[in-house]
Amino acid sequence: MVHLSLLILAQAFCLGSSGIFKHELIFRESRKVSLLRQGLSEPEILALFPQGVKDVGDSEYIGVITIGKPYQTFKVALQTGTSSLWIPAPEADSSCNNKTHFNPKTSDTFRITGRNFDLTYGMGTLFQDRVSGYMGQDLVTFGAYEEAQLKIPNSLFGLALTITDRFKNDTYIDGVLGLAPAMNYDRQYLSPLLNAIQQGFLDYPLFSVYLERHGSQSNVPGGMFTYGGIDVDHCGPVIDWLSFVSDSNYGFMIDSVSIGSYNYTRKMQVMTDTGTPFIAAPFYVLNGIVEILGAKYSNTTKSYCVPCDTPKPNLDITIGNIVYSVDPENYVIDINRSNTCLLAISGLSGYGMGPTWILGTPFMRQFCHIHDIGNQKMGLAKSLQKF
């Protein structure tokens, strides 16, 4: 019965519908990896990336949205680990220079809410970025003006007055579009995505994520977010559905992790996030992984490095009776420097609550994710990208 239902659902998606919207992505290599490829010296890298900054990944996935009427266009990082949308306010401080600012005065549909916001990005040892400002309400559309857009009237978003260095230095984006299931800011307001679901704009209360791997290429097509349906063009059949264990993130339970001869068996809570360009593991597991790989910690990159030319095993994550294997091509980053590659696996220290792992883009490139918000479960499917 379950397989029959999924087949009917997939066939409905193939036929197309006005309630299914595709959001094309742009792939951008991280600033740190780009600088490493350029051969910057250790002092230069350390000056650009102070102690504690953990931008070790090789990617950022960017989409175009518009806000207001007439439309104002912005490039945003699409992140499934946060539920908030923000764009620089017209009166933002110098931290928002070199970004496109939203102008409320030119939008016929803008409404001020009289409320402020203060966001912190990260968790555990990864807390590092903040954005603050005030909130407004307007028409938000997912997709560029010339595309078939998901139009969501009366959506709440933040107008940022100040942002910290990571967002300031990321000149490729104007802001962030959060797609997590949590309520926005103080949990009294719906995020734009939940607003769209509540207003019945989607055929099904779910969205699919397909991410592509492009190595050193930047500003190239990077994948697809599909709202209201399953992306059958880029994703294989759903392998399994996993129940959510949180109402604030896309979290589920895993049973074990292994790589080579190392194996750690214990039920652990994980969350997935398109805004995290690495896999974040508990330090007691990370130590076993880096020992197997012969990885060495680099003070230059603030991450682990491995020789590029040595064979590397898959990273296997077991959920129930199914093993999900992450290829080394997805968890190792070649920076073209003297046979040195970066390991896109980092350590995470939590506070005893919530997820102990973040399965970021290395895992999400390997497997498409179907975020079924209506039924509170995650579907995983093999990515059909050919390497």
PDB file of N, CA and C in Angstrom, residues 141-181:
ATOM      1  N   THR A 141       8.314  36.149  -3.236  1.00  0.00           N
ATOM      2  CA  THR A 141       8.232  35.157  -4.307  1.00  0.00           C
ATOM      3  C   THR A 141       9.539  34.391  -4.393  1.00  0.00           C
ATOM      4  N   PHE A 142       9.444  33.064  -4.543  1.00  0.00           N
ATOM      5  CA  PHE A 142      10.613  32.215  -4.717  1.00  0.00           C
ATOM      6  C   PHE A 142      10.866  32.067  -6.211  1.00  0.00           C
ATOM      7  N   GLY A 143      12.022  32.503  -6.673  1.00  0.00           N
ATOM      8  CA  GLY A 143      12.359  32.423  -8.084  1.00  0.00           C
ATOM      9  C   GLY A 143      12.533  33.802  -8.683  1.00  0.00           C
ATOM     10  N   ALA A 144      13.249  33.860  -9.812  1.00  0.00           N
ATOM     11  CA  ALA A 144      13.480  35.125 -10.499  1.00  0.00           C
ATOM     12  C   ALA A 144      12.201  35.595 -11.180  1.00  0.00           C
ATOM     13  N   TYR A 145      12.193  36.860 -11.557  1.00  0.00           N
ATOM     14  CA  TYR A 145      10.994  37.485 -12.119  1.00  0.00           C
ATOM     15  C   TYR A 145      10.504  36.757 -13.367  1.00  0.00           C
ATOM     16  N   GLU A 146      11.448  36.287 -14.200  1.00  0.00           N
ATOM     17  CA  GLU A 146      11.062  35.660 -15.463  1.00  0.00           C
ATOM     18  C   GLU A 146      10.682  34.191 -15.294  1.00  0.00           C
ATOM     19  N   GLU A 147      10.851  33.616 -14.082  1.00  0.00           N
ATOM     20  CA  GLU A 147      10.520  32.222 -13.841  1.00  0.00           C
ATOM     21  C   GLU A 147       9.083  32.084 -13.329  1.00  0.00           C
ATOM     22  N   ALA A 148       8.570  30.856 -13.376  1.00  0.00           N
ATOM     23  CA  ALA A 148       7.281  30.564 -12.740  1.00  0.00           C
ATOM     24  C   ALA A 148       7.496  30.598 -11.234  1.00  0.00           C
ATOM     25  N   GLN A 149       6.948  31.589 -10.579  1.00  0.00           N
ATOM     26  CA  GLN A 149       7.278  31.832  -9.185  1.00  0.00           C
ATOM     27  C   GLN A 149       6.218  31.297  -8.229  1.00  0.00           C
ATOM     28  N   LEU A 150       6.690  30.950  -7.033  1.00  0.00           N
ATOM     29  CA  LEU A 150       5.798  30.691  -5.915  1.00  0.00           C
ATOM     30  C   LEU A 150       5.578  32.027  -5.214  1.00  0.00           C
ATOM     31  N   LYS A 151       4.402  32.595  -5.355  1.00  0.00           N
ATOM     32  CA  LYS A 151       4.090  33.913  -4.795  1.00  0.00           C
ATOM     33  C   LYS A 151       3.392  33.733  -3.455  1.00  0.00           C
ATOM     34  N   ILE A 152       3.933  34.364  -2.409  1.00  0.00           N
ATOM     35  CA  ILE A 152       3.418  34.182  -1.052  1.00  0.00           C
ATOM     36  C   ILE A 152       3.125  35.558  -0.455  1.00  0.00           C
ATOM     37  N   PRO A 153       1.885  36.037  -0.533  1.00  0.00           N
ATOM     38  CA  PRO A 153       1.565  37.347   0.039  1.00  0.00           C
ATOM     39  C   PRO A 153       1.593  37.318   1.560  1.00  0.00           C
ATOM     40  N   ASN A 154       1.736  38.504   2.146  1.00  0.00           N
ATOM     41  CA  ASN A 154       1.694  38.674   3.603  1.00  0.00           C
ATOM     42  C   ASN A 154       2.724  37.807   4.320  1.00  0.00           C
ATOM     43  N   SER A 155       3.928  37.762   3.772  1.00  0.00           N
ATOM     44  CA  SER A 155       5.002  36.972   4.386  1.00  0.00           C
ATOM     45  C   SER A 155       5.878  37.848   5.264  1.00  0.00           C
ATOM     46  N   LEU A 156       6.241  37.290   6.403  1.00  0.00           N
ATOM     47  CA  LEU A 156       7.111  37.999   7.331  1.00  0.00           C
ATOM     48  C   LEU A 156       8.559  37.845   6.911  1.00  0.00           C
ATOM     49  N   PHE A 157       9.346  38.916   7.012  1.00  0.00           N
ATOM     50  CA  PHE A 157      10.781  38.830   6.759  1.00  0.00           C
ATOM     51  C   PHE A 157      11.492  39.898   7.574  1.00  0.00           C
ATOM     52  N   GLY A 158      12.794  39.702   7.757  1.00  0.00           N
ATOM     53  CA  GLY A 158      13.595  40.636   8.522  1.00  0.00           C
ATOM     54  C   GLY A 158      14.288  41.647   7.633  1.00  0.00           C
ATOM     55  N   LEU A 159      14.331  42.882   8.092  1.00  0.00           N
ATOM     56  CA  LEU A 159      15.127  43.923   7.450  1.00  0.00           C
ATOM     57  C   LEU A 159      16.332  44.163   8.348  1.00  0.00           C
ATOM     58  N   ALA A 160      17.489  43.668   7.915  1.00  0.00           N
ATOM     59  CA  ALA A 160      18.682  43.658   8.757  1.00  0.00           C
ATOM     60  C   ALA A 160      19.303  45.046   8.852  1.00  0.00           C
ATOM     61  N   LEU A 161      19.663  45.417  10.073  1.00  0.00           N
ATOM     62  CA  LEU A 161      20.373  46.673  10.309  1.00  0.00           C
ATOM     63  C   LEU A 161      21.866  46.441  10.476  1.00  0.00           C
ATOM     64  N   THR A 162      22.231  45.262  10.985  1.00  0.00           N
ATOM     65  CA  THR A 162      23.648  44.927  11.149  1.00  0.00           C
ATOM     66  C   THR A 162      23.833  43.419  11.027  1.00  0.00           C
ATOM     67  N   ILE A 163      24.960  43.010  10.437  1.00  0.00           N
ATOM     68  CA  ILE A 163      25.276  41.597  10.253  1.00  0.00           C
ATOM     69  C   ILE A 163      26.736  41.378  10.628  1.00  0.00           C
ATOM     70  N   THR A 164      27.073  40.161  11.051  1.00  0.00           N
ATOM     71  CA  THR A 164      28.454  39.879  11.438  1.00  0.00           C
ATOM     72  C   THR A 164      29.297  39.519  10.218  1.00  0.00           C
ATOM     73  N   ASP A 165      30.596  39.308  10.452  1.00  0.00           N
ATOM     74  CA  ASP A 165      31.581  39.288   9.365  1.00  0.00           C
ATOM     75  C   ASP A 165      31.331  38.226   8.305  1.00  0.00           C
ATOM     76  N   ARG A 166      30.868  37.045   8.712  1.00  0.00           N
ATOM     77  CA  ARG A 166      30.688  35.989   7.709  1.00  0.00           C
ATOM     78  C   ARG A 166      29.722  36.443   6.617  1.00  0.00           C
ATOM     79  N   PHE A 167      28.601  37.020   7.011  1.00  0.00           N
ATOM     80  CA  PHE A 167      27.637  37.501   6.022  1.00  0.00           C
ATOM     81  C   PHE A 167      28.141  38.759   5.330  1.00  0.00           C
ATOM     82  N   LYS A 168      28.848  39.594   6.070  1.00  0.00           N
ATOM     83  CA  LYS A 168      29.415  40.812   5.475  1.00  0.00           C
ATOM     84  C   LYS A 168      30.393  40.466   4.358  1.00  0.00           C
ATOM     85  N   ASN A 169      31.243  39.483   4.594  1.00  0.00           N
ATOM     86  CA  ASN A 169      32.273  39.116   3.616  1.00  0.00           C
ATOM     87  C   ASN A 169      31.729  38.287   2.456  1.00  0.00           C
ATOM     88  N   ASP A 170      30.541  37.762   2.612  1.00  0.00           N
ATOM     89  CA  ASP A 170      29.942  36.962   1.540  1.00  0.00           C
ATOM     90  C   ASP A 170      29.220  37.903   0.578  1.00  0.00           C
ATOM     91  N   THR A 171      29.965  38.394  -0.392  1.00  0.00           N
ATOM     92  CA  THR A 171      29.416  39.384  -1.321  1.00  0.00           C
ATOM     93  C   THR A 171      28.551  38.754  -2.411  1.00  0.00           C
ATOM     94  N   TYR A 172      28.447  37.420  -2.414  1.00  0.00           N
ATOM     95  CA  TYR A 172      27.619  36.744  -3.412  1.00  0.00           C
ATOM     96  C   TYR A 172      26.137  36.777  -3.047  1.00  0.00           C
ATOM     97  N   ILE A 173      25.829  37.000  -1.766  1.00  0.00           N
ATOM     98  CA  ILE A 173      24.430  36.968  -1.336  1.00  0.00           C
ATOM     99  C   ILE A 173      24.035  38.293  -0.696  1.00  0.00           C
ATOM    100  N   ASP A 174      22.730  38.568  -0.767  1.00  0.00           N
ATOM    101  CA  ASP A 174      22.170  39.730  -0.084  1.00  0.00           C
ATOM    102  C   ASP A 174      21.603  39.347   1.274  1.00  0.00           C
ATOM    103  N   GLY A 175      21.134  38.113   1.412  1.00  0.00           N
ATOM    104  CA  GLY A 175      20.533  37.670   2.659  1.00  0.00           C
ATOM    105  C   GLY A 175      20.376  36.168   2.692  1.00  0.00           C
ATOM    106  N   VAL A 176      19.486  35.698   3.564  1.00  0.00           N
ATOM    107  CA  VAL A 176      19.273  34.266   3.775  1.00  0.00           C
ATOM    108  C   VAL A 176      17.780  33.967   3.714  1.00  0.00           C
ATOM    109  N   LEU A 177      17.430  32.891   3.017  1.00  0.00           N
ATOM    110  CA  LEU A 177      16.064  32.372   3.015  1.00  0.00           C
ATOM    111  C   LEU A 177      16.060  31.064   3.785  1.00  0.00           C
ATOM    112  N   GLY A 178      15.444  31.081   4.966  1.00  0.00           N
ATOM    113  CA  GLY A 178      15.359  29.887   5.791  1.00  0.00           C
ATOM    114  C   GLY A 178      14.128  29.067   5.465  1.00  0.00           C
ATOM    115  N   LEU A 179      14.294  27.743   5.426  1.00  0.00           N
ATOM    116  CA  LEU A 179      13.207  26.836   5.037  1.00  0.00           C
ATOM    117  C   LEU A 179      12.936  25.769   6.090  1.00  0.00           C
ATOM    118  N   ALA A 180      13.428  25.980   7.315  1.00  0.00           N
ATOM    119  CA  ALA A 180      13.203  25.018   8.390  1.00  0.00           C
ATOM    120  C   ALA A 180      11.737  25.037   8.813  1.00  0.00           C
ATOM    121  N   PRO A 181      11.281  23.982   9.503  1.00  0.00           N
ATOM    122  CA  PRO A 181       9.859  23.900   9.857  1.00  0.00           C
ATOM    123  C   PRO A 181       9.453  24.771  11.028  1.00  0.00           C
TER     124      PRO A 181
END
